[in-house]
mmCIF file of C-alpha atoms in Angstrom:
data_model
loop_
_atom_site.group_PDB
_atom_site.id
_atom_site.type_symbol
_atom_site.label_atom_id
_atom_site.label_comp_id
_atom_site.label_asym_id
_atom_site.label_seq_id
_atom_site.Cartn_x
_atom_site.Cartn_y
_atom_site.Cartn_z
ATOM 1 C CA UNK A 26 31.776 51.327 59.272
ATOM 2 C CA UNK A 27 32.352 54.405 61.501
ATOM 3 C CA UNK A 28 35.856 55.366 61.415
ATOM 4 C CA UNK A 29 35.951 58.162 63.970
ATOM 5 C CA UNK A 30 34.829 57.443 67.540
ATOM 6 C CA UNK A 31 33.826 61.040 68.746
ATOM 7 C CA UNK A 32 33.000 64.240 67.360
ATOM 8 C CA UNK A 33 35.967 65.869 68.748
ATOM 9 C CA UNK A 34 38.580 63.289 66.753
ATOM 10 C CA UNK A 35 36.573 63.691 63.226
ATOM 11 C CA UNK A 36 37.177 67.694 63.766
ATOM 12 C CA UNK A 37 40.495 67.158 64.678
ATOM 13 C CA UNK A 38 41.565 64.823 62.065
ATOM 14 C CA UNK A 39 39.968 66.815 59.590
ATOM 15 C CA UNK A 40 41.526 70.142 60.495
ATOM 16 C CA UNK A 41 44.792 67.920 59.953
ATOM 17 C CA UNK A 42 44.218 66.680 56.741
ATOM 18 C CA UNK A 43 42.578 69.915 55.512
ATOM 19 C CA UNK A 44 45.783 72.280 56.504
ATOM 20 C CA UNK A 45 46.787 74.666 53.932
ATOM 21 C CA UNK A 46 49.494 72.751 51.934
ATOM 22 C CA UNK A 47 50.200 72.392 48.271
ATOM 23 C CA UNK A 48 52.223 69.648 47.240
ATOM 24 C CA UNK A 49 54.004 69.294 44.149
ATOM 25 C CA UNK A 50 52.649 67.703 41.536
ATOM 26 C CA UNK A 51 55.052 64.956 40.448
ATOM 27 C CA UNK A 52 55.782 61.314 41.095
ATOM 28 C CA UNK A 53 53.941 59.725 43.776
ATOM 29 C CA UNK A 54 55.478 58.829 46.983
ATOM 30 C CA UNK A 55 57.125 55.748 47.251
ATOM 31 C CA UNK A 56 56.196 54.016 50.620
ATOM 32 C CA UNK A 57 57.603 50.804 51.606
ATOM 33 C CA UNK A 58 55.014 48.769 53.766
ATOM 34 C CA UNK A 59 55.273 45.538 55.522
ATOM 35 C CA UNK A 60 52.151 42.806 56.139
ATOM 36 C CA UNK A 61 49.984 45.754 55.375
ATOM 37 C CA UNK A 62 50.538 47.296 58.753
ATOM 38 C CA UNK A 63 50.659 51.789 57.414
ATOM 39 C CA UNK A 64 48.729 50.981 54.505
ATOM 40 C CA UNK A 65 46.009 49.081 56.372
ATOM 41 C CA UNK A 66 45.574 51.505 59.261
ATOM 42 C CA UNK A 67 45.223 54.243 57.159
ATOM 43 C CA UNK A 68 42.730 52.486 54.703
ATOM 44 C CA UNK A 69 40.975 51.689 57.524
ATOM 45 C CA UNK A 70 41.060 55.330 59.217
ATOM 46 C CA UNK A 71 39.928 56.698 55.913
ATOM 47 C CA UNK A 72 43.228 59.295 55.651
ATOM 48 C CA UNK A 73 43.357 58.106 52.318
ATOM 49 C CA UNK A 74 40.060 58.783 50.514
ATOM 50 C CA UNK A 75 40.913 61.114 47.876
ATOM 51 C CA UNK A 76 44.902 60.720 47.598
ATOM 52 C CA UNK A 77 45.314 57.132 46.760
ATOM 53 C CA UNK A 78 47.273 58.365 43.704
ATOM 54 C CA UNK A 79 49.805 60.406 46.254
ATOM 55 C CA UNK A 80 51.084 57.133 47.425
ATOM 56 C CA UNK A 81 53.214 54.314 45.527
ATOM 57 C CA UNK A 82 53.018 51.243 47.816
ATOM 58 C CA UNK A 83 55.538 48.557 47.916
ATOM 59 C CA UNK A 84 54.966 45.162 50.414
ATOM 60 C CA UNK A 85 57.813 43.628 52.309
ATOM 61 C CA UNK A 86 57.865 40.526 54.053
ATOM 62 C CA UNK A 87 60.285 41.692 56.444
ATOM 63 C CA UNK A 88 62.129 45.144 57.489
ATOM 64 C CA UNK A 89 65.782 43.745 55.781
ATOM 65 C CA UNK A 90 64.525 43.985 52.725
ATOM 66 C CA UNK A 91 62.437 47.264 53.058
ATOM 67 C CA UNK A 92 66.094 48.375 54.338
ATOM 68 C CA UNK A 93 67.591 46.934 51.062
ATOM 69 C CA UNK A 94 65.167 49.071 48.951
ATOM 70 C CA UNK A 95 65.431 52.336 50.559
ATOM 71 C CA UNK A 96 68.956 51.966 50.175
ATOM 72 C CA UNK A 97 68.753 50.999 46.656
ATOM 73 C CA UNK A 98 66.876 54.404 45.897
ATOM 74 C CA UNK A 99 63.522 51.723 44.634
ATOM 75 C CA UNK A 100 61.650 53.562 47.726
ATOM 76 C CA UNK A 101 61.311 57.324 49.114
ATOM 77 C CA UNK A 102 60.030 55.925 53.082
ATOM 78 C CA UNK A 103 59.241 53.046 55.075
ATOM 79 C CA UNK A 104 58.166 52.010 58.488
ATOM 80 C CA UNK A 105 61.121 49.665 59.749
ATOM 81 C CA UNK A 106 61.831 47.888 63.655
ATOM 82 C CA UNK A 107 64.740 50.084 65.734
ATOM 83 C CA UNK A 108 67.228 47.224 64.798
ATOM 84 C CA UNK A 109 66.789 46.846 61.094
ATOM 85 C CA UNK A 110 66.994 50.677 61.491
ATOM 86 C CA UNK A 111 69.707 50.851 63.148
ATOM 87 C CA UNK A 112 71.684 47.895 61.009
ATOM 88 C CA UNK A 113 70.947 49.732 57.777
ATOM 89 C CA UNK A 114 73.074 53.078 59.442
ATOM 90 C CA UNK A 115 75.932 50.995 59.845
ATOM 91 C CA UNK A 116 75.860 49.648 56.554
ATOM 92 C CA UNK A 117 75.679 53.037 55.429
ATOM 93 C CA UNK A 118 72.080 53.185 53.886
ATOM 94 C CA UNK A 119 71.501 56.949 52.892
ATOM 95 C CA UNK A 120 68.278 57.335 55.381
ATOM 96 C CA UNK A 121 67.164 58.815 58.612
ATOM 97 C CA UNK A 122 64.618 58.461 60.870
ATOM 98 C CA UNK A 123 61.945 61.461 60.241
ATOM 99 C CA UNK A 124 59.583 59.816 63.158
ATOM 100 C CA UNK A 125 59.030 57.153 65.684
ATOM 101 C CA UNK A 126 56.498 54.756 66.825
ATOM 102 C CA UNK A 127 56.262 53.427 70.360
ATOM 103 C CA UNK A 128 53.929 50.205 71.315
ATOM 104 C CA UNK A 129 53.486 47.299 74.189
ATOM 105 C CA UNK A 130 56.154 44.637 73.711
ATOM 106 C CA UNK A 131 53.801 41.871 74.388
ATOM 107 C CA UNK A 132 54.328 41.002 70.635
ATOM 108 C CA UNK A 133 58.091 40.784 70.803
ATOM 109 C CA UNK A 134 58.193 37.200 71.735
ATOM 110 C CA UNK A 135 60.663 34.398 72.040
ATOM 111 C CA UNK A 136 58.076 31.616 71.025
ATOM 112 C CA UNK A 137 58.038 27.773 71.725
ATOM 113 C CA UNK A 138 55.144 25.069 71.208
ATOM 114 C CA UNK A 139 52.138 24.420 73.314
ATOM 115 C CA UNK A 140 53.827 21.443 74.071
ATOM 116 C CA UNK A 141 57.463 21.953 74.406
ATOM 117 C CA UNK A 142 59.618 21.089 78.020
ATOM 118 C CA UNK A 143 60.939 24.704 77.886
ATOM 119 C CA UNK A 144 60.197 27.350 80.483
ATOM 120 C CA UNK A 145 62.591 29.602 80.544
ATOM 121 C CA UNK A 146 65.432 31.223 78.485
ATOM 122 C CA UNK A 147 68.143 28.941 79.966
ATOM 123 C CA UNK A 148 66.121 25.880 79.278
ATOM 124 C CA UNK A 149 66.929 27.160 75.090
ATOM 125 C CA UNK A 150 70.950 26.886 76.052
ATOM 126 C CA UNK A 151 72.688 25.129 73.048
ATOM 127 C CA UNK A 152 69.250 25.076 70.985
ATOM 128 C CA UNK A 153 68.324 26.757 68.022
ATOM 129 C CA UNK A 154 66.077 29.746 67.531
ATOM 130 C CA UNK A 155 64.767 31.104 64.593
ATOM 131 C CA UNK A 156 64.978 34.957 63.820
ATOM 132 C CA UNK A 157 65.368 37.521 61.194
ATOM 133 C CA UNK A 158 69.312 38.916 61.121
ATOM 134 C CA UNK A 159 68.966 41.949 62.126
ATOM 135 C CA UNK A 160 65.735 42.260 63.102
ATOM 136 C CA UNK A 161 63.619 42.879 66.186
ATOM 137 C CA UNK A 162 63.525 39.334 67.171
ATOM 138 C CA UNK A 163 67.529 39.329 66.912
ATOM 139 C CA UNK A 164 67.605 42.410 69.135
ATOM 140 C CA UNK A 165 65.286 40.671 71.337
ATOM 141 C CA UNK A 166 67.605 37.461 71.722
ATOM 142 C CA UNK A 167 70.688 39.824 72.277
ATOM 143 C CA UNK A 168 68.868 41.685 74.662
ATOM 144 C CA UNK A 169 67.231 38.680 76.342
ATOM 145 C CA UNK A 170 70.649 36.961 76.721
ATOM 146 C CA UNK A 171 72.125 39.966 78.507
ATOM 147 C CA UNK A 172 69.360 40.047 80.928
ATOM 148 C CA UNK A 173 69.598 36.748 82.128
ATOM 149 C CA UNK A 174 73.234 37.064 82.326
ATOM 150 C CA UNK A 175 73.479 34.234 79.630
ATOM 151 C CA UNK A 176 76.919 34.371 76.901
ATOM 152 C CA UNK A 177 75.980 35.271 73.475
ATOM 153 C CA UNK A 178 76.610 32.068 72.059
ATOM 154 C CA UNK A 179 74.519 30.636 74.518
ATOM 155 C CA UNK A 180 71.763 29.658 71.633
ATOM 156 C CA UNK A 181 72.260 28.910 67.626
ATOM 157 C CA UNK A 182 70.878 31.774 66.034
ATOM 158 C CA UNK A 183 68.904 30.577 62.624
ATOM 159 C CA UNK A 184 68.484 33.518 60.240
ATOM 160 C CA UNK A 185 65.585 33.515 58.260
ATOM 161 C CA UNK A 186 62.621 35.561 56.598
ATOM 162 C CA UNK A 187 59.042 35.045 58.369
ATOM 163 C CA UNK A 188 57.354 32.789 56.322
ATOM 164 C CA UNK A 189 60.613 30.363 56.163
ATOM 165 C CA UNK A 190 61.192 30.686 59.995
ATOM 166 C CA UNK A 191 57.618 29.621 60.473
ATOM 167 C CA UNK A 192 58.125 26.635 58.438
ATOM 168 C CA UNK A 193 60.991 25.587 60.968
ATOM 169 C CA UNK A 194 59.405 26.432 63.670
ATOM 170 C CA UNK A 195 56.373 24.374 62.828
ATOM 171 C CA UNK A 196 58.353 21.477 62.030
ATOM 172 C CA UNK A 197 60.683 20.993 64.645
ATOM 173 C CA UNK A 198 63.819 22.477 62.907
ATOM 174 C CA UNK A 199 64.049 24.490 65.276
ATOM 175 C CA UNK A 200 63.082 24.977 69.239
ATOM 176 C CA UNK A 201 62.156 28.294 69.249
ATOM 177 C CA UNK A 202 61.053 31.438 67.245
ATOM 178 C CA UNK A 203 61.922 35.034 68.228
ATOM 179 C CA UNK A 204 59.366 37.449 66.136
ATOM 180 C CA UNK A 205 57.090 39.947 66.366
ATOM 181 C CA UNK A 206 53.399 40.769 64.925
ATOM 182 C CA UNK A 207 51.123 39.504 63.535
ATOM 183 C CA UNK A 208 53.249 36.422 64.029
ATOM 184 C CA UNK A 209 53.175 36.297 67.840
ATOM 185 C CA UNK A 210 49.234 36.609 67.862
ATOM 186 C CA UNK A 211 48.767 33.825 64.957
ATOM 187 C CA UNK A 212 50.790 31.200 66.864
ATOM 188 C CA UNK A 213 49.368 32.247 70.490
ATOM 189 C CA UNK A 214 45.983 32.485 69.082
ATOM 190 C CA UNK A 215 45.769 29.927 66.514
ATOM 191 C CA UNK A 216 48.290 27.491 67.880
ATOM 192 C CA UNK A 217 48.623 28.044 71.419
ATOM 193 C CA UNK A 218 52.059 29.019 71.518
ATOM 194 C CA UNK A 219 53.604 30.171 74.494
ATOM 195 C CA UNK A 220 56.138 33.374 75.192
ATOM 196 C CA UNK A 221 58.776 32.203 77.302
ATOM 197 C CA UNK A 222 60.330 36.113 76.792
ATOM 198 C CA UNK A 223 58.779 39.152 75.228
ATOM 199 C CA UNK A 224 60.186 42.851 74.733
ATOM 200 C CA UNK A 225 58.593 43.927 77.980
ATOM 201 C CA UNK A 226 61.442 46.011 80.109
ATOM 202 C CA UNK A 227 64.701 44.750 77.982
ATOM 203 C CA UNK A 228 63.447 46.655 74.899
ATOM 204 C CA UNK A 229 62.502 49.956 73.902
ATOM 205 C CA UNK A 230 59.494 49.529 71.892
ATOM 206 C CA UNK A 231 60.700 51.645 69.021
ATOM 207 C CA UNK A 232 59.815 51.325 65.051
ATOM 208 C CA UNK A 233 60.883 54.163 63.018
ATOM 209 C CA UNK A 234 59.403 56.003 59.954
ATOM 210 C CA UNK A 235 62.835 56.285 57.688
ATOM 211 C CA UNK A 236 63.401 58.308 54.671
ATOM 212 C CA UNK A 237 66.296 58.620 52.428
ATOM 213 C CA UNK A 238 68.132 62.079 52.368
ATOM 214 C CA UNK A 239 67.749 63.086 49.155
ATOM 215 C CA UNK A 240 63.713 62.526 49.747
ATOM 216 C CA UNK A 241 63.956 64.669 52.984
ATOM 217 C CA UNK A 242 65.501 67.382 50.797
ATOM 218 C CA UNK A 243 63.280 67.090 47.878
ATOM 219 C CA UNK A 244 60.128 65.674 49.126
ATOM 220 C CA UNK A 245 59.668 67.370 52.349
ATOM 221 C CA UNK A 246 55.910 68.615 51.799
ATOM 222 C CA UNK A 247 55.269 64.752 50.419
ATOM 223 C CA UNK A 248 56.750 63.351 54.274
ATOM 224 C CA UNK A 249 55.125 65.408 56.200
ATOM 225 C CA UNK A 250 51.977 65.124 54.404
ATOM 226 C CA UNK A 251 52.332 61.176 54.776
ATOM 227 C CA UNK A 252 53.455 61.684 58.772
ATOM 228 C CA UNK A 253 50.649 63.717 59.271
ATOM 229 C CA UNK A 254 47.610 61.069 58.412
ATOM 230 C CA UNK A 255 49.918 58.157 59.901
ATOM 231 C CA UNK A 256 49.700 60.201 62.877
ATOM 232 C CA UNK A 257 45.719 60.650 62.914
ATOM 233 C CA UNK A 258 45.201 56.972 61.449
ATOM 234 C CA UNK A 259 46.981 55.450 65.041
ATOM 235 C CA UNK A 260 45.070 57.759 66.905
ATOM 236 C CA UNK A 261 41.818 56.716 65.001
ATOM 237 C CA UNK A 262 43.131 52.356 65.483
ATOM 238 C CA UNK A 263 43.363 53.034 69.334
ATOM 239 C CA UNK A 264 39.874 54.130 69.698
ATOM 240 C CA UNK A 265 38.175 51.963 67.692
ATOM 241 C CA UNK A 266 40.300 48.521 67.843
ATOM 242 C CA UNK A 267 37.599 46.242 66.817
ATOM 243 C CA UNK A 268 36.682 48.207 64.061
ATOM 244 C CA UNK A 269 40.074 48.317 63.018
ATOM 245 C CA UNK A 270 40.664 44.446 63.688
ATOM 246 C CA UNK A 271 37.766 43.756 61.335
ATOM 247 C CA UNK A 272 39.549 45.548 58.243
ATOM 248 C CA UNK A 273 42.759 44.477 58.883
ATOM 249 C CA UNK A 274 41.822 40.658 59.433
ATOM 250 C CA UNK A 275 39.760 41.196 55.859
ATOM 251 C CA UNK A 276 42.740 42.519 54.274
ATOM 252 C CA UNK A 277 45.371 40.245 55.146
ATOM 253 C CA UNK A 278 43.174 37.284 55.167
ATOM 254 C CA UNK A 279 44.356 36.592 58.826
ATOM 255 C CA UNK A 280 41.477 35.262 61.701
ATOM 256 C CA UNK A 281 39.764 38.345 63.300
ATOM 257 C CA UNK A 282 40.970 37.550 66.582
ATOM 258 C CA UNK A 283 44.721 37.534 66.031
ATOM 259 C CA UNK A 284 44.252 40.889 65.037
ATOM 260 C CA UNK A 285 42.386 41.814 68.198
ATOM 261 C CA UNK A 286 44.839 40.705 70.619
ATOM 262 C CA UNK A 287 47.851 42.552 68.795
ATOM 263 C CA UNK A 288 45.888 46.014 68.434
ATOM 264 C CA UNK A 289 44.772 45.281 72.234
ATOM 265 C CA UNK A 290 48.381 44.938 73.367
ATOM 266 C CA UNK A 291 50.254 46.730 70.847
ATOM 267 C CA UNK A 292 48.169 50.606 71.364
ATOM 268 C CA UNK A 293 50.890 51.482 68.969
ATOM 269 C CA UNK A 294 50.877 55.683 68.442
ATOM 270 C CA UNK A 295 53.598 57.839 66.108
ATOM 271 C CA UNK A 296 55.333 59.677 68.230
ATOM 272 C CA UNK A 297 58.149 62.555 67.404
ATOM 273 C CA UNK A 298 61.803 62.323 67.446
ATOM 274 C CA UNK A 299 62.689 63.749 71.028
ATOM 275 C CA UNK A 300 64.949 63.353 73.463
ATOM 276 C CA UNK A 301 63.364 60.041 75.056
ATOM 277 C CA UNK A 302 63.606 58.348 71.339
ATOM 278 C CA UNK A 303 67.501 59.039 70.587
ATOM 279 C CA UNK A 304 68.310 57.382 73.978
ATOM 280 C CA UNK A 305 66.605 54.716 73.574
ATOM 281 C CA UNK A 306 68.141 54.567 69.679
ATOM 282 C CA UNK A 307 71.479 55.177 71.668
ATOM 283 C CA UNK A 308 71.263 51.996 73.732
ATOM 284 C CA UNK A 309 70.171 49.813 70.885
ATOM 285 C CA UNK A 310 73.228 50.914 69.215
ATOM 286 C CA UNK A 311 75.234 50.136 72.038
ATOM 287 C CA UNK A 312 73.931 46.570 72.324
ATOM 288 C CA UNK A 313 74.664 45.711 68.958
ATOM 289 C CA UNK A 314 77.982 47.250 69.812
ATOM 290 C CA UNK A 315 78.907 44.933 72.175
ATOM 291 C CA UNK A 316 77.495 41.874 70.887
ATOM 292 C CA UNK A 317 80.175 43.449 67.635
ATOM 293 C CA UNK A 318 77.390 43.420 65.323
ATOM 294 C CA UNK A 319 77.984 46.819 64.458
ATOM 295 C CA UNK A 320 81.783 47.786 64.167
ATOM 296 C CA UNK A 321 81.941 51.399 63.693
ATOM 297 C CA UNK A 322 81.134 54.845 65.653
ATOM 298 C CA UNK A 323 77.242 55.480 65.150
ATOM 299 C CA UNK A 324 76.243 57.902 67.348
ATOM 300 C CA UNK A 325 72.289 58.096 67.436
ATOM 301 C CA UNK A 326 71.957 61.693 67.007
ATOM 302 C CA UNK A 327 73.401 61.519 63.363
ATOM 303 C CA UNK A 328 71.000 59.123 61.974
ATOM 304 C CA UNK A 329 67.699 61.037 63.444
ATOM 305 C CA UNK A 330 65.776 63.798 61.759
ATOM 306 C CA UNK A 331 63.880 65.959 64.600
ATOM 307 C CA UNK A 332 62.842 68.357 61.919
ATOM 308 C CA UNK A 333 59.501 66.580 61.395
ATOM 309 C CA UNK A 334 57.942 67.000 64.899
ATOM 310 C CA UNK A 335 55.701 69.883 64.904
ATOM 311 C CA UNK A 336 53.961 68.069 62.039
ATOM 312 C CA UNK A 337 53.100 65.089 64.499
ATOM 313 C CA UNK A 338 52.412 67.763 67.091
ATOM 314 C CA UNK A 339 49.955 68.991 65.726
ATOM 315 C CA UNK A 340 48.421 65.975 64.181
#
């Protein structure tokens, strides 16, 4: 498999990779990963041929409990959704964001069957939808409901973990399913499921790349190191999505075009904490705010770590 597209990105990512930098030797980063998404891209890229031993991977089904970890001290970094993100600062976790990922929203999606009666958002009024609390697909149903000028209690709310919100959703439990990928693309692709709202305008797009203090102050060289071929690795999946699609879908045992339509959409890319990024973090905040999710002062400038960006500069 070719994993760079043109001569100029193979120079480019290999002047990365190659820049002078000695790191520690000591305990390997620990990286929290969900459904394979960093670990696969950068398998995939190749960013990882020769320091598979400088990375401790741990799978989540779901950002809450990558959240949970880092705040438990079992992980140094993880990537997590803006509103898991952003619920784990108000609960206090000791982490901030060190960099930022921006992608399509197509695969934000308030979900229903092929065959269900419902069209639109106010057709789901006093019907259930199943979510992750705390999650994208709960900021997605917050944000939804404001947009259509709909009361917050408008729908039940049924919190669950993927693969249990799935089962409900597949059986009728519930009407509706508010998630994200690769779950959007399996049930549009493999089911036919339909999107009666997706993230496109009412939300920002955001995932963020979180570390815990004390790895920011001790690890630094580690982070940056790890930023640095998550950087190249995106810029390598955008340029070569089929190629991509074909190891992912191998990987997670998941039909090759499910992956294709999410990487098609998604064109997700790392981008550095910047102005543009702690607005966008500020008006999450302020949604969760008002639906009194979150209960005390965050302000998004305190839980963001700007430090990191000429590393993805340069990447």
């Amino acid at each position: 498999m070719t994993f760079l597209p043109t001569r100029r990105l193979l120079l480019t990512g290999a002047a990365v990779l190659a820049a002078p930098r000695v790191l520690r030797a000591q305990a390997p980063l620990r990286v929290g990963d969900q459904r394979g998404n960093a670990r696969a891209v950068m398998e995939a890229a190749g960013v990882l041929k020769g320091v598979e031993g400088r990375f401790a991977w741990s799978e989540f089904p779901a950002a809450a409990p990558l959240v949970e970890a880092l705040n438990a001290g079992a992980i140094d970094t993880g990537l997590v959704g803006d509103a898991p993100f952003t619920f784990g600062a108000a609960a206090g976790v000791p982490a901030k964001a060190i960099a930022a990922t921006r992608q399509g929203q197509d695969g934000l999606a308030i979900l229903v069957p092929k065959d269900s009666r419902i069209q639109t958002l106010a057709d789901l009024r006093g019907k259930s939808i199943a979510t992750g609390r705390g999650s994208i697909g709960h900021q997605l149903v917050l944000a939804a409901l404001e947009d259509a000028k709909l009361p917050a209690d408008a729908v039940k709310l049924v919190f669950l973990l993927p693969a249990d919100a799935k089962a409900a959703y597949g059986s009728g439990a519930v009407e509706a399913w508010s998630t994200w990928e690769p779950y959007v693309s399996q049930e549009e692709v493999l089911a036919g499921s339909r999107r009666i709202v997706d993230g496109n305008r009412i939300t920002p797009g955001l995932s963020f790349q979180a570390a815990r203090d004390d790895a920011i102050a001790s690890r630094r060289p580690d982070l940056e190191d790890f930023v640095r071929r998550l950087t190249v690795a995106r810029r390598w999946a955008n340029e070569n999505i089929a190629g991509y699609a074909k190891t992912w879908s191998g990987l997670m045992n998941v039909p090759e075009p499910v992956a294709v339509q999410w990487f098609t959409r998604a064109r997700t890319r790392v981008v550095p904490i910047d102005d543009a990024v702690a607005r966008d973090e500020q008006g999450n905040i302020d949604l969760y705010t008002r639906a009194g999710l979150v209960r005390r002062k965050i302000v998004a400038e305190d839980i963001l770590d700007r430090s990191f960006t000429a590393v993805i500069s340069a990447a």
